mmCIF file of C-alpha atoms in Angstrom:
data_model
loop_
_atom_site.group_PDB
_atom_site.id
_atom_site.type_symbol
_atom_site.label_atom_id
_atom_site.label_comp_id
_atom_site.label_asym_id
_atom_site.label_seq_id
_atom_site.Cartn_x
_atom_site.Cartn_y
_atom_site.Cartn_z
ATOM 1 C CA MET A 1 127.631 95.394 85.459
ATOM 2 C CA LYS A 2 126.166 94.261 82.151
ATOM 3 C CA LEU A 3 122.946 92.349 81.554
ATOM 4 C CA SER A 4 124.851 89.148 80.807
ATOM 5 C CA GLN A 5 126.594 89.407 84.190
ATOM 6 C CA ILE A 6 123.420 89.899 86.242
ATOM 7 C CA LYS A 7 121.761 86.999 84.415
ATOM 8 C CA LYS A 8 124.727 84.750 85.282
ATOM 9 C CA GLN A 9 124.435 85.752 88.964
ATOM 10 C CA LEU A 10 120.643 85.383 89.152
ATOM 11 C CA VAL A 11 120.714 81.696 88.182
ATOM 12 C CA GLN A 12 122.952 81.006 91.192
ATOM 13 C CA LEU A 13 120.906 82.913 93.803
ATOM 14 C CA ASP A 14 118.074 81.855 96.102
ATOM 15 C CA ARG A 15 117.138 85.452 96.930
ATOM 16 C CA ILE A 16 117.826 88.953 95.615
ATOM 17 C CA ALA A 17 119.225 91.755 97.740
ATOM 18 C CA PHE A 18 120.233 95.260 96.706
ATOM 19 C CA GLN A 19 122.563 97.289 98.914
ATOM 20 C CA LEU A 20 122.760 101.085 98.794
ATOM 21 C CA PRO A 21 126.147 102.881 98.777
ATOM 22 C CA ASN A 22 125.710 103.720 102.487
ATOM 23 C CA GLY A 23 125.423 100.005 103.346
ATOM 24 C CA ASP A 24 121.646 99.956 103.913
ATOM 25 C CA LEU A 25 119.669 97.277 102.118
ATOM 26 C CA VAL A 26 116.748 98.079 99.875
ATOM 27 C CA PRO A 27 113.748 96.578 101.738
ATOM 28 C CA SER A 28 113.284 92.946 100.707
ATOM 29 C CA HIS A 29 109.712 93.601 99.531
ATOM 30 C CA PHE A 30 110.911 95.862 96.669
ATOM 31 C CA HIS A 31 109.542 95.478 93.163
ATOM 32 C CA VAL A 32 111.319 95.936 89.854
ATOM 33 C CA THR A 33 108.728 98.103 88.136
ATOM 34 C CA GLU A 34 110.652 98.645 84.893
ATOM 35 C CA VAL A 35 113.360 97.023 82.834
ATOM 36 C CA GLY A 36 114.118 99.006 79.731
ATOM 37 C CA LYS A 37 116.619 100.682 77.469
ATOM 38 C CA ILE A 38 117.421 104.351 77.923
ATOM 39 C CA THR A 39 118.992 106.182 75.012
ATOM 40 C CA LYS A 40 120.623 109.547 75.576
ATOM 41 C CA HIS A 41 121.437 111.580 72.456
ATOM 42 C CA PHE A 42 123.185 114.835 73.365
ATOM 43 C CA ILE A 43 125.852 117.410 72.599
ATOM 44 C CA ASP A 44 128.580 117.875 75.178
ATOM 45 C CA CYS A 45 129.964 121.275 76.132
ATOM 46 C CA GLY A 46 132.690 120.913 73.498
ATOM 47 C CA GLY A 47 130.156 120.490 70.675
ATOM 48 C CA THR A 48 130.594 116.720 70.182
ATOM 49 C CA VAL A 49 127.389 114.784 69.477
ATOM 50 C CA ARG A 50 127.185 111.678 71.650
ATOM 51 C CA ASN A 51 124.913 108.658 72.122
ATOM 52 C CA GLU A 52 124.739 106.592 75.285
ATOM 53 C CA GLU A 53 122.557 103.552 75.969
ATOM 54 C CA VAL A 54 121.994 101.735 79.239
ATOM 55 C CA ALA A 55 119.689 99.008 80.440
ATOM 56 C CA ASN A 56 117.549 100.549 83.158
ATOM 57 C CA PHE A 57 116.053 98.845 86.199
ATOM 58 C CA GLN A 58 113.647 100.784 88.368
ATOM 59 C CA LEU A 59 113.331 99.545 91.945
ATOM 60 C CA TRP A 60 110.232 100.488 93.916
ATOM 61 C CA ASN A 61 109.707 100.036 97.614
ATOM 62 C CA ALA A 62 106.071 98.949 97.840
ATOM 63 C CA ASN A 63 104.047 98.352 100.975
ATOM 64 C CA ASP A 64 103.454 94.843 99.671
ATOM 65 C CA TYR A 65 105.067 92.667 102.324
ATOM 66 C CA ASP A 66 103.529 89.408 101.041
ATOM 67 C CA HIS A 67 105.409 89.222 97.767
ATOM 68 C CA ARG A 68 109.124 88.960 97.135
ATOM 69 C CA LEU A 69 110.830 89.113 93.771
ATOM 70 C CA HIS A 70 112.639 85.824 93.234
ATOM 71 C CA PRO A 71 115.756 85.546 91.051
ATOM 72 C CA GLU A 72 114.025 83.435 88.370
ATOM 73 C CA LYS A 73 111.210 86.032 88.046
ATOM 74 C CA LEU A 74 113.706 88.884 87.536
ATOM 75 C CA LEU A 75 115.594 86.742 85.034
ATOM 76 C CA ASN A 76 112.339 86.177 83.106
ATOM 77 C CA ILE A 77 111.620 89.935 83.110
ATOM 78 C CA ILE A 78 115.127 90.680 81.799
ATOM 79 C CA GLU A 79 114.900 88.061 79.059
ATOM 80 C CA LEU A 80 111.474 89.291 77.964
ATOM 81 C CA SER A 81 112.784 92.872 77.840
ATOM 82 C CA GLU A 82 115.773 91.798 75.747
ATOM 83 C CA LYS A 83 113.474 90.000 73.299
ATOM 84 C CA VAL A 84 110.640 92.523 73.030
ATOM 85 C CA LEU A 85 112.672 95.731 73.290
ATOM 86 C CA GLY A 86 115.801 94.490 71.487
ATOM 87 C CA ILE A 87 118.056 95.297 74.418
ATOM 88 C CA GLU A 88 121.676 94.327 73.813
ATOM 89 C CA ASP A 89 124.224 93.414 76.507
ATOM 90 C CA LEU A 90 124.285 96.930 77.969
ATOM 91 C CA GLU A 91 125.594 98.348 81.227
ATOM 92 C CA ILE A 92 122.880 98.482 83.874
ATOM 93 C CA GLU A 93 121.723 101.678 85.528
ATOM 94 C CA VAL A 94 119.403 101.345 88.515
ATOM 95 C CA GLU A 95 116.854 103.951 89.584
ATOM 96 C CA TYR A 96 115.792 103.909 93.213
ATOM 97 C CA GLN A 97 113.864 106.522 95.157
ATOM 98 C CA ALA A 98 114.847 107.480 98.658
ATOM 99 C CA GLU A 99 114.155 111.204 99.087
ATOM 100 C CA THR A 100 114.372 111.693 95.306
ATOM 101 C CA ILE A 101 115.122 109.365 92.435
ATOM 102 C CA GLY A 102 118.771 108.361 92.417
ATOM 103 C CA LYS A 103 120.638 106.711 89.561
ATOM 104 C CA PHE A 104 123.198 104.071 90.425
ATOM 105 C CA GLY A 105 125.629 101.743 88.755
ATOM 106 C CA LEU A 106 125.446 98.056 89.667
ATOM 107 C CA ASP A 107 128.017 95.606 91.025
ATOM 108 C CA PHE A 108 127.887 92.277 92.856
ATOM 109 C CA ASP A 109 129.808 91.189 95.965
ATOM 110 C CA GLY A 110 128.923 87.490 95.881
ATOM 111 C CA ASN A 111 125.777 87.908 98.011
ATOM 112 C CA SER A 112 124.133 91.232 97.206
ATOM 113 C CA PHE A 113 123.833 93.509 94.234
ATOM 114 C CA LEU A 114 125.552 96.776 95.117
ATOM 115 C CA LEU A 115 124.082 100.071 93.990
ATOM 116 C CA THR A 116 127.187 102.127 93.238
ATOM 117 C CA SER A 117 127.404 105.923 93.202
ATOM 118 C CA LYS A 118 127.594 107.604 89.816
ATOM 119 C CA GLN A 119 129.358 110.892 89.184
ATOM 120 C CA THR A 120 128.965 113.613 86.600
ATOM 121 C CA ASP A 121 131.994 114.565 84.519
ATOM 122 C CA CYS A 122 132.964 116.934 81.742
ATOM 123 C CA LEU A 123 133.334 114.984 78.507
ATOM 124 C CA ALA A 124 135.211 117.752 76.698
ATOM 125 C CA LYS A 125 137.935 118.733 79.158
ATOM 126 C CA ASP A 126 140.333 119.339 76.281
ATOM 127 C CA LYS A 127 138.021 122.072 74.930
ATOM 128 C CA CYS A 128 136.865 123.634 78.194
ATOM 129 C CA ASP A 129 140.267 124.695 79.512
ATOM 130 C CA ILE A 130 139.524 123.139 82.892
ATOM 131 C CA PRO A 131 142.743 123.082 84.871
ATOM 132 C CA VAL A 132 144.021 119.591 85.585
ATOM 133 C CA LYS A 133 144.445 118.907 89.279
ATOM 134 C CA LYS A 134 148.097 118.469 90.057
ATOM 135 C CA GLN A 135 149.019 115.500 92.154
ATOM 136 C CA LYS A 136 150.600 116.517 95.462
ATOM 137 C CA VAL A 137 153.807 114.615 96.111
ATOM 138 C CA LYS A 138 156.131 114.963 99.071
ATOM 139 C CA LEU A 139 159.521 115.627 97.572
ATOM 140 C CA ALA A 140 161.210 113.819 100.458
ATOM 141 C CA ILE A 141 159.784 110.479 99.349
ATOM 142 C CA LEU A 142 160.818 110.768 95.703
ATOM 143 C CA ASN A 143 164.427 109.857 96.349
ATOM 144 C CA ASP A 144 166.332 108.855 99.455
ATOM 145 C CA GLU A 145 169.436 110.603 98.186
ATOM 146 C CA PRO A 146 169.624 114.392 98.053
ATOM 147 C CA CYS A 147 168.788 115.755 94.606
ATOM 148 C CA CYS A 148 171.889 117.910 94.697
ATOM 149 C CA SER A 149 175.205 117.092 96.275
ATOM 150 C CA PRO A 150 177.311 119.874 97.700
ATOM 151 C CA ASP A 151 179.897 119.415 94.989
ATOM 152 C CA GLY A 152 177.353 118.918 92.203
ATOM 153 C CA ASN A 153 177.082 122.618 91.296
ATOM 154 C CA CYS A 154 173.318 122.354 90.826
ATOM 155 C CA CYS A 155 172.125 124.633 93.633
#
């Protein structure tokens, strides 16, 4: 989800809820402690120099049960961050600490913002000689007719 998409959703909401990949909700008394831009400048294992940028939200579960972050407040924080930090319409990455800090993608199901699992991947598969996983297909379902007929001379 991009910044423009979350802003569009926030103006339509009365409350904010974040749901973890396992279905649990982030406690409703969470705080957004940071909105920023993270720039990653790196070389992949194939020697290609790369740049990645994401908008970063850090969620924090405080023991502050008297305050709730309302949609208009988060929208104000996002807009201030865009203005002051020069953040473009970037993909959002969310940091949230359970046992350790996890990084998540963000989606929306119409009611809650969904923290989605992120995966690592090799960016230079063509240079690393990593074998491509072959798709397993049952030959019986490829064709209802036999691939060779008895008089076809193919077997």
